[in-house]
Coordinates of C-alpha atoms in Angstrom, one line a residue:
D10 CA 143.8 95.8 127.4
Y11 CA 144.7 98.4 130.1
N12 CA 146.7 97.9 133.7
G13 CA 143.9 99.0 136.4
I14 CA 140.9 96.8 135.6
Y15 CA 140.4 93.7 138.1
S16 CA 138.0 90.7 138.5
A17 CA 136.0 90.8 141.1
Y18 CA 137.5 87.3 142.4
H19 CA 140.9 88.8 142.6
F20 CA 140.2 91.5 144.3
L21 CA 137.9 90.0 146.9
S22 CA 141.0 87.1 147.4
N23 CA 143.7 89.3 147.5
T24 CA 141.8 91.2 150.6
F25 CA 140.2 88.8 152.4
L26 CA 141.9 84.8 152.0
M27 CA 145.4 86.0 151.6
Q28 CA 145.0 88.4 154.1
A29 CA 146.4 91.6 152.2
L30 CA 145.9 93.9 154.7
E31 CA 147.3 91.7 157.6
P32 CA 150.9 92.0 158.6
G33 CA 153.3 90.4 158.3
Y34 CA 151.5 89.2 154.8
Q35 CA 153.4 89.4 151.7
T36 CA 149.8 90.3 149.4
P37 CA 149.5 93.1 147.7
L38 CA 146.4 95.4 147.5
V39 CA 144.8 94.9 144.3
L40 CA 144.8 97.9 143.2
S41 CA 145.6 100.0 140.2
P42 CA 148.5 102.3 139.6
R43 CA 146.1 105.0 139.0
V44 CA 144.6 104.6 142.8
L45 CA 148.3 104.3 144.8
E46 CA 149.4 107.3 142.5
A47 CA 146.6 109.4 144.6
F48 CA 148.4 108.2 147.9
K49 CA 151.7 109.1 146.8
Q50 CA 150.6 112.8 145.3
S51 CA 148.4 113.5 148.4
Q52 CA 151.1 113.1 150.9
E53 CA 154.1 114.8 149.2
A54 CA 150.8 117.5 149.5
I55 CA 150.0 117.3 153.1
A56 CA 154.5 117.8 153.6
R57 CA 153.9 120.6 151.3
G58 CA 151.9 122.0 154.4
E59 CA 148.3 121.7 152.0
E60 CA 145.4 119.4 152.7
G61 CA 146.6 116.0 150.5
R62 CA 142.8 115.6 149.9
V63 CA 143.3 113.6 146.0
E64 CA 139.9 112.4 144.7
R65 CA 139.9 108.7 142.8
T66 CA 137.1 107.0 141.3
V67 CA 136.7 102.9 140.8
I68 CA 134.1 101.8 138.6
V69 CA 132.0 98.3 140.8
A70 CA 130.1 96.8 137.6
G71 CA 127.9 94.3 138.9
A72 CA 124.8 94.9 141.6
G73 CA 124.8 91.4 143.3
N74 CA 126.4 90.6 146.4
V75 CA 129.7 90.6 145.5
A76 CA 129.5 93.5 143.9
M77 CA 128.5 95.3 147.1
D78 CA 131.1 93.4 148.5
A79 CA 133.3 94.7 146.4
G80 CA 132.6 98.5 146.9
R81 CA 132.7 98.3 151.1
T82 CA 136.1 96.7 150.3
M83 CA 137.8 99.5 148.1
R84 CA 136.3 101.6 150.9
R85 CA 138.0 100.0 153.9
I86 CA 141.2 99.4 152.3
I87 CA 141.1 103.5 151.6
E88 CA 140.0 104.2 154.6
T89 CA 143.1 101.5 156.4
L90 CA 145.5 103.8 154.2
N91 CA 144.7 106.3 155.0
R92 CA 145.1 105.8 158.9
K93 CA 148.6 104.4 158.0
L94 CA 150.1 106.8 155.5
G95 CA 148.1 110.1 157.1
T96 CA 146.7 110.3 153.9
K97 CA 143.7 112.0 152.5
V98 CA 142.2 110.2 149.8
E99 CA 139.2 109.6 149.2
V100 CA 137.4 107.5 146.5
K101 CA 133.3 107.8 144.5
I102 CA 132.3 104.9 143.7
V103 CA 129.6 104.4 141.4
F104 CA 128.0 100.5 141.1
L105 CA 126.6 100.2 137.1
L106 CA 124.0 98.2 136.3
R107 CA 122.1 96.6 133.2
R108 CA 119.0 97.1 134.7
T109 CA 117.6 99.7 137.1
V110 CA 118.5 100.0 140.8
E111 CA 114.9 98.0 141.7
A112 CA 114.6 95.5 138.6
S113 CA 118.2 94.4 140.3
K114 CA 117.6 93.7 143.5
D115 CA 117.2 89.8 143.4
T116 CA 120.6 90.0 141.9
R117 CA 121.4 90.6 146.1
R118 CA 119.9 89.3 149.5
E119 CA 118.0 92.1 151.0
E120 CA 121.1 92.1 154.5
E121 CA 123.7 92.4 152.2
E122 CA 122.2 95.4 150.5
R123 CA 121.7 97.2 154.5
H124 CA 124.6 96.2 155.7
A125 CA 126.6 98.0 152.1
R126 CA 124.7 101.2 152.7
A127 CA 125.2 101.1 156.8
E128 CA 128.2 100.8 156.0
L129 CA 128.8 103.2 152.9
E130 CA 127.0 105.7 154.9
N131 CA 124.3 104.9 152.2
D132 CA 125.2 108.1 150.2
I133 CA 127.1 105.8 147.5
F134 CA 124.5 104.6 146.5
D135 CA 123.5 107.6 144.9
L136 CA 125.9 107.4 142.8
W137 CA 124.7 104.2 140.4
L138 CA 124.2 103.7 136.8
E139 CA 121.2 102.2 135.6
N140 CA 120.6 100.5 132.3
R141 CA 124.5 100.7 130.9
Q142 CA 127.0 98.4 130.4
A143 CA 130.6 99.0 129.5
A144 CA 130.2 98.6 125.4
E145 CA 134.1 100.4 126.1
Y146 CA 137.1 100.5 128.0
V147 CA 139.1 103.1 127.3
G148 CA 142.8 104.3 128.5
E149 CA 145.6 106.3 128.4
N150 CA 149.4 104.7 128.3
G151 CA 148.5 101.2 128.7
H152 CA 146.0 102.4 131.8
I153 CA 142.8 102.9 132.7
T154 CA 141.3 106.1 132.3
G155 CA 137.4 105.8 131.8
I156 CA 134.5 103.0 130.2
I157 CA 132.7 104.6 127.5
A158 CA 128.5 102.7 128.7
E159 CA 126.1 102.4 127.3
R160 CA 121.9 102.0 127.6
S161 CA 121.0 98.7 127.7
N162 CA 118.7 97.7 124.6
Q163 CA 119.3 101.4 122.8
R164 CA 122.6 100.8 120.3
G165 CA 124.4 104.4 120.2
S166 CA 123.5 106.0 123.8
L167 CA 126.7 106.3 124.9
T168 CA 128.3 108.0 127.9
F169 CA 131.7 107.6 129.3
V170 CA 132.6 107.8 132.1
S171 CA 136.0 108.8 134.1
A172 CA 137.8 106.0 136.0
D173 CA 141.1 105.6 138.5
M174 CA 139.8 101.4 138.7
V175 CA 137.1 98.9 137.7
I176 CA 135.7 95.6 139.7
E177 CA 134.1 93.6 137.7
A178 CA 131.2 92.5 139.3
L179 CA 129.0 90.1 136.8
G180 CA 127.6 87.0 138.0
A181 CA 124.6 84.9 136.6
K182 CA 123.8 83.1 139.9
P183 CA 125.1 81.3 143.3
A184 CA 127.0 78.7 142.4
T185 CA 125.2 75.8 144.0
D186 CA 123.9 73.8 141.0
N187 CA 126.7 71.2 141.6
L188 CA 125.0 70.6 146.0
G189 CA 122.2 68.0 144.0
P190 CA 118.3 67.8 146.0
A191 CA 119.9 67.0 149.2
V192 CA 120.8 70.1 149.9
P193 CA 117.8 72.6 150.4
L194 CA 117.6 75.6 148.5
D195 CA 115.2 78.3 148.6
A196 CA 114.1 80.5 145.5
N197 CA 116.7 82.2 144.4
G198 CA 119.1 79.4 144.4
Y199 CA 121.1 80.5 147.8
I200 CA 121.0 77.8 150.7
Q201 CA 118.4 77.5 153.1
I202 CA 119.9 77.4 156.9
G203 CA 117.0 76.2 160.0

């Protein structure tokens, strides 16, 4: 087990439901030690008169609505902390998909992707790792340092991807199974409104 691997549920719940970014709340941010260390490194570099730009990579495993939310939320957290701390930490977010981008479109709503593209300035979507799934987590001194990604349906086709944090946003379908027939659902299993 490595420090720095989180479920999207834990990451998003602490950020929004438990208001980790709001003053007066004592909810810890769900950030890996390697991402947190970047802020310290940036502050120290700035104090020495250097630019202070520090880069980190976060892998979001998944392509659905929750994965899009996790990527957007990570970017917002970094921007908020940079403003508050006067730092220059940049995070590259890599989406790890077991299918192609096109084939995974049915796992997310069109408007969710549109909002993510707008908020993440489109560039984030150049960072899709298609047809890959995590075969192994790699770490050092108890902390995640990357994953070994295997091509879907091609055993042995492995690629190392460096990572300072991993968010697992892996789900199968909307959680509407227990609603019963009285609640109208669309073809994707989402509640129809209006």
